[in-house]
CSV table of C-alpha atoms in Angstrom, one decimal:
chain,number,residue,atom,x,y,z
A,1,MET,CA,11.5,-0.4,-17.1
A,2,GLY,CA,10.2,-4.0,-17.2
A,3,ILE,CA,7.8,-5.9,-14.5
A,4,SER,CA,10.9,-8.0,-14.0
A,5,SER,CA,13.1,-5.0,-12.9
A,6,GLN,CA,10.4,-3.2,-10.8
A,7,LYS,CA,11.5,-2.8,-7.3
A,8,ALA,CA,10.0,-4.8,-4.4
A,9,LEU,CA,10.3,-5.8,-0.6
A,10,LEU,CA,10.6,-9.3,0.5
A,11,PHE,CA,9.4,-9.8,4.4
A,12,ASP,CA,10.8,-12.9,5.9
A,13,SER,CA,8.7,-13.3,9.2
A,14,THR,CA,11.0,-16.1,10.2
A,15,ARG,CA,13.8,-13.4,10.7
A,16,CYS,CA,11.8,-10.6,12.2
A,17,ILE,CA,12.8,-10.0,15.9
A,18,GLY,CA,9.9,-7.4,16.3
A,19,CYS,CA,12.5,-4.6,17.0
A,20,GLY,CA,10.5,-1.9,15.1
A,21,ALA,CA,13.1,-0.4,13.6
A,22,CYS,CA,11.3,-0.1,10.3
A,23,TYR,CA,8.3,1.2,11.9
A,24,VAL,CA,10.5,4.1,13.4
A,25,ALA,CA,12.4,4.6,10.0
A,26,CYS,CA,9.1,4.9,8.4
A,27,LYS,CA,7.7,7.4,10.4
A,28,GLN,CA,11.0,9.3,10.4
A,29,VAL,CA,11.2,9.5,6.4
A,30,ASN,CA,7.5,10.4,6.2
A,31,ARG,CA,7.4,12.8,9.1
A,32,LEU,CA,4.6,11.0,10.9
A,33,PRO,CA,3.9,11.4,14.6
A,34,PRO,CA,6.3,9.7,16.9
A,35,ALA,CA,6.5,6.2,17.5
A,36,GLN,CA,4.2,4.7,20.5
A,37,GLU,CA,5.5,2.6,23.3
A,38,ASN,CA,3.3,-0.3,22.6
A,39,PHE,CA,3.9,0.0,18.8
A,40,LEU,CA,3.0,-3.9,18.4
A,41,ASP,CA,-0.4,-3.3,19.2
A,42,GLU,CA,-0.8,-0.5,16.6
A,43,LYS,CA,-2.8,-0.7,13.6
A,44,LEU,CA,-2.5,1.0,10.3
A,45,SER,CA,-3.6,4.6,10.2
A,46,ALA,CA,-2.8,8.0,9.3
A,47,ALA,CA,-0.1,8.2,11.7
A,48,SER,CA,1.3,5.0,10.7
A,49,VAL,CA,1.7,3.4,7.2
A,50,THR,CA,3.6,0.5,8.2
A,51,VAL,CA,3.1,-1.5,11.8
A,52,VAL,CA,4.7,-4.4,12.8
A,53,ASN,CA,2.5,-6.7,14.9
A,54,GLN,CA,2.6,-9.9,17.0
A,55,ARG,CA,0.5,-13.0,15.9
A,56,ASN,CA,0.4,-16.5,17.2
A,57,GLY,CA,3.9,-16.0,18.4
A,58,ARG,CA,5.3,-14.5,15.1
A,59,PHE,CA,6.1,-11.0,14.4
A,60,VAL,CA,4.4,-9.8,11.1
A,61,ARG,CA,4.6,-6.3,9.1
A,62,ARG,CA,1.8,-4.8,7.6
A,63,LEU,CA,1.9,-2.0,4.8
A,64,CYS,CA,0.8,-1.6,1.2
A,65,MET,CA,1.1,-4.5,-0.7
A,66,HIS,CA,1.9,-2.4,-4.0
A,67,CYS,CA,-0.1,-4.8,-6.4
A,68,GLN,CA,1.1,-5.4,-9.9
A,69,ASN,CA,-2.5,-4.4,-11.0
A,70,PRO,CA,-3.9,-2.3,-8.2
A,71,THR,CA,-7.5,-2.0,-7.6
A,72,CYS,CA,-7.3,1.2,-5.7
A,73,VAL,CA,-5.8,2.5,-9.0
A,74,SER,CA,-8.6,1.2,-11.2
A,75,VAL,CA,-11.4,2.6,-8.9
A,76,CYS,CA,-9.9,6.1,-8.5
A,77,PRO,CA,-11.9,8.4,-10.7
A,78,VAL,CA,-9.5,11.1,-10.7
A,79,ALA,CA,-6.2,9.2,-10.8
A,80,ALA,CA,-4.9,10.0,-7.5
A,81,LEU,CA,-3.5,6.7,-7.1
A,82,GLU,CA,-0.7,5.6,-9.6
A,83,LYS,CA,1.3,2.6,-10.1
A,84,THR,CA,4.5,3.5,-11.2
A,85,VAL,CA,7.0,2.0,-13.7
A,86,GLU,CA,9.4,1.4,-10.8
A,87,GLY,CA,6.9,-0.6,-8.9
A,88,PRO,CA,5.6,1.5,-5.9
A,89,VAL,CA,1.9,2.7,-5.9
A,90,ILE,CA,2.0,6.4,-5.1
A,91,TYR,CA,-0.6,8.8,-4.1
A,92,HIS,CA,-1.5,12.2,-5.6
A,93,ALA,CA,-3.2,14.1,-2.8
A,94,ASP,CA,-3.7,17.4,-4.9
A,95,ARG,CA,-6.0,15.2,-7.3
A,96,CYS,CA,-7.9,13.4,-4.6
A,97,MET,CA,-11.6,14.2,-4.1
A,98,GLY,CA,-11.8,12.1,-1.0
A,99,CYS,CA,-14.5,9.4,-2.2
A,100,ARG,CA,-12.3,6.7,-0.3
A,101,TYR,CA,-13.3,4.3,-3.1
A,102,CYS,CA,-9.7,3.1,-2.7
A,103,MET,CA,-10.2,2.1,0.9
A,104,GLN,CA,-13.2,0.2,-0.1
A,105,ALA,CA,-11.5,-1.6,-2.9
A,106,CYS,CA,-8.2,-2.5,-1.4
A,107,PRO,CA,-8.5,-6.4,-1.0
A,108,PHE,CA,-5.6,-5.8,1.9
A,109,ASN,CA,-7.8,-3.3,3.9
A,110,VAL,CA,-4.6,-0.8,3.6
A,111,PRO,CA,-5.5,2.8,2.9
A,112,THR,CA,-6.6,4.8,5.6
A,113,TYR,CA,-7.7,8.6,5.6
A,114,GLU,CA,-7.2,11.6,8.0
A,115,TRP,CA,-10.6,11.6,9.6
A,116,ASN,CA,-9.4,14.7,11.9
A,117,GLN,CA,-8.1,16.9,9.0
A,118,THR,CA,-10.0,19.8,7.7
A,119,GLN,CA,-8.8,18.7,4.2
A,120,PRO,CA,-8.3,15.0,4.6
A,121,ARG,CA,-5.8,12.9,2.6
A,122,ILE,CA,-5.4,9.0,2.0
A,123,LYS,CA,-2.5,7.7,3.8
A,124,LYS,CA,-0.5,4.7,2.8
A,125,CYS,CA,3.0,3.5,2.3
A,126,THR,CA,4.7,4.8,-1.0
A,127,MET,CA,7.6,2.4,-0.8
A,128,CYS,CA,9.6,5.5,-0.3
A,129,TYR,CA,9.2,6.4,-3.9
A,130,GLU,CA,11.5,9.5,-3.7
A,131,ARG,CA,14.2,7.5,-2.3
A,132,VAL,CA,13.6,4.8,-4.9
A,133,LYS,CA,13.6,7.4,-7.8
A,134,GLN,CA,17.4,8.4,-6.4
A,135,GLY,CA,18.4,5.0,-6.3
A,136,LYS,CA,18.2,4.3,-2.8
A,137,SER,CA,16.7,1.5,-0.6
A,138,THR,CA,13.4,1.9,1.3
A,139,ALA,CA,14.1,3.3,4.7
A,140,CYS,CA,12.6,0.1,6.4
A,141,ALA,CA,14.8,-2.3,4.6
A,142,GLU,CA,18.0,-0.1,5.2
A,143,VAL,CA,17.6,-0.2,8.9
A,144,CYS,CA,16.4,-4.0,9.5
A,145,PRO,CA,19.0,-5.3,11.4
A,146,THR,CA,18.2,-9.0,10.4
A,147,GLY,CA,17.6,-8.8,6.9
A,148,ALA,CA,13.8,-9.6,7.6
A,149,THR,CA,12.9,-7.0,5.1
A,150,LEU,CA,14.9,-6.8,2.2
A,151,PHE,CA,14.7,-4.3,-0.9
A,152,GLY,CA,15.6,-4.8,-4.4
A,153,ASN,CA,14.3,-6.1,-7.9
A,154,ARG,CA,11.2,-8.2,-7.9
A,155,ASP,CA,12.3,-10.9,-9.8
A,156,GLU,CA,15.8,-11.2,-7.8
A,157,LEU,CA,14.0,-11.2,-4.5
A,158,ILE,CA,11.6,-14.1,-6.1
A,159,GLU,CA,14.8,-16.1,-6.5
A,160,GLU,CA,16.2,-15.2,-3.1
A,161,ALA,CA,12.9,-16.3,-1.5
A,162,ARG,CA,13.0,-19.5,-3.5
A,163,ALA,CA,16.5,-20.3,-2.6
A,164,ARG,CA,15.8,-19.8,1.5
A,165,ILE,CA,12.9,-22.3,0.9
A,166,ARG,CA,14.9,-24.8,-1.3
A,167,ALA,CA,18.0,-24.3,1.7
A,168,HIS,CA,15.5,-24.8,4.4
A,169,PRO,CA,12.6,-26.6,3.3
A,170,ALA,CA,11.7,-27.5,7.1
A,171,GLN,CA,11.8,-24.0,8.1
A,172,TYR,CA,9.6,-22.4,5.4
A,173,ILE,CA,5.9,-23.3,4.2
A,174,ASN,CA,6.3,-23.8,0.3
A,175,HIS,CA,4.6,-20.5,-0.9
A,176,ILE,CA,5.8,-17.0,-1.7
A,177,TYR,CA,2.8,-14.9,-0.4
A,178,GLY,CA,2.2,-12.0,-3.0
A,179,LEU,CA,3.9,-14.1,-6.0
A,180,GLN,CA,0.5,-15.0,-7.4
A,181,GLU,CA,-2.1,-13.3,-5.0
A,182,VAL,CA,-4.3,-10.7,-6.8
A,183,GLY,CA,-2.1,-11.2,-9.9
A,184,GLY,CA,1.0,-10.3,-8.0
A,185,THR,CA,2.2,-7.9,-5.3
A,186,SER,CA,5.4,-5.8,-4.8
A,187,VAL,CA,5.5,-6.9,-1.4
A,188,LEU,CA,6.5,-10.7,-0.9
A,189,VAL,CA,6.3,-12.8,2.3
A,190,LEU,CA,8.0,-15.8,3.5
A,191,SER,CA,6.5,-17.7,6.7
A,192,ASP,CA,7.0,-20.9,8.6
A,193,VAL,CA,3.4,-21.4,9.7
A,194,PRO,CA,0.2,-21.1,7.2
A,195,ILE,CA,0.1,-17.7,5.9
A,196,GLU,CA,-3.4,-16.9,7.7
A,197,THR,CA,-1.8,-17.6,10.8
A,198,LEU,CA,0.0,-14.1,10.2
A,199,GLY,CA,-3.2,-12.4,9.5
A,200,TYR,CA,-2.8,-11.9,5.8
A,201,PRO,CA,-6.1,-12.5,3.6
A,202,THR,CA,-5.8,-15.6,1.6
A,203,HIS,CA,-9.2,-15.4,-0.2
A,204,VAL,CA,-7.9,-12.8,-2.5
A,205,GLY,CA,-7.6,-15.2,-5.4
A,206,THR,CA,-4.9,-15.2,-8.1
A,207,GLU,CA,-6.6,-13.0,-10.7
A,208,PRO,CA,-5.9,-9.1,-10.9
A,209,LEU,CA,-9.0,-7.8,-9.3
A,210,PRO,CA,-9.5,-4.8,-11.7
A,211,MET,CA,-10.0,-7.2,-14.6
A,212,LEU,CA,-12.7,-8.6,-12.7
A,213,THR,CA,-14.2,-5.4,-12.2
A,214,TRP,CA,-13.7,-4.6,-15.7
A,215,GLU,CA,-15.6,-7.7,-16.9
A,216,VAL,CA,-18.7,-6.5,-14.8
A,217,LEU,CA,-18.5,-3.0,-15.7
A,218,ARG,CA,-18.1,-3.4,-19.4
A,219,LYS,CA,-21.5,-5.1,-19.4
A,220,ILE,CA,-23.2,-2.1,-18.1
A,221,PRO,CA,-21.6,0.7,-19.9
A,222,ASN,CA,-24.6,3.4,-19.0
A,223,PHE,CA,-23.6,2.8,-15.4
A,224,VAL,CA,-20.1,3.5,-16.1
A,225,VAL,CA,-20.9,6.8,-18.0
A,226,VAL,CA,-23.5,8.3,-15.4
A,227,GLY,CA,-21.1,7.2,-12.4
A,228,SER,CA,-18.1,9.1,-13.8
A,229,VAL,CA,-20.3,12.2,-14.7
A,230,LEU,CA,-21.9,12.1,-11.1
A,231,LEU,CA,-18.4,11.5,-9.7
A,232,GLY,CA,-16.8,14.1,-11.6
A,233,GLY,CA,-19.4,16.6,-10.7
A,234,ILE,CA,-19.0,15.9,-7.1
A,235,TRP,CA,-15.3,16.5,-7.2
A,236,TRP,CA,-15.7,19.7,-9.0
A,237,ILE,CA,-18.2,21.1,-6.2
A,238,THR,CA,-16.0,19.9,-3.3
A,239,LYS,CA,-12.9,21.4,-5.0
A,240,ARG,CA,-14.6,24.7,-5.9
A,241,ARG,CA,-16.0,25.2,-2.2
A,242,VAL,CA,-12.2,24.7,-1.1
A,243,GLU,CA,-11.3,27.6,-3.5
A,244,VAL,CA,-14.2,29.8,-2.7
A,245,GLN,CA,-13.4,29.3,1.3
A,246,ARG,CA,-9.6,30.0,0.7
A,247,ALA,CA,-10.4,33.2,-1.4
A,248,GLU,CA,-12.5,34.4,1.5
A,249,GLN,CA,-10.0,33.9,3.9
A,250,GLN,CA,-7.2,35.7,1.9
A,251,GLU,CA,-9.9,38.7,1.5
A,252,GLU,CA,-10.3,38.8,5.3
A,253,VAL,CA,-6.6,39.0,5.8
């Protein structure tokens, strides 16, 4: 599957009515805690991997942007995060050692952590990867009553976004957010006001951040080697401690 046929989401903020259907559907599909009554004030968390907020008179979705070249994937020392050929960036909880580098590296401040769990995991939108593999739409796009969130091939959604801008040049700003930011994302956004008005970061540049990181790290190879060994050691110790605790609990039973 080429980049042009990768799956993506198009969010048109001019069509969003703030009903929260996407937010509720996401919780149901991912078996997350129930929706809050005042959900428009909710932030991304381990309990909500997509939210709808109100900013400057507009309704705005927040979720993982599923970067074409994800920084979270590049910084993870144990490959717990993966950019799939279908487009979604997914998470392998069984590989995660809890370093939370992905949280620090994400230019959109998306991944969250289960701070109150004994064996915490990273939480983020996976673009309904299991549904996508079955040829289905994401749950959020499926329930959207206004077409504010669309699911489809990235290249087709880009053409749809361009067509909307051409048809209504006075309604939209002439910019598809996510088309070039950080080298491109699999979540695209249309707006009728400057994108920063909606709270999306605009200082992220157009170069894939992993490439910038690599340019720095390749000049200090010893740091990379030593860091990798150190992180691997920490991961092994943490994993071993959990295994010992589990074995002790089984013996007590």
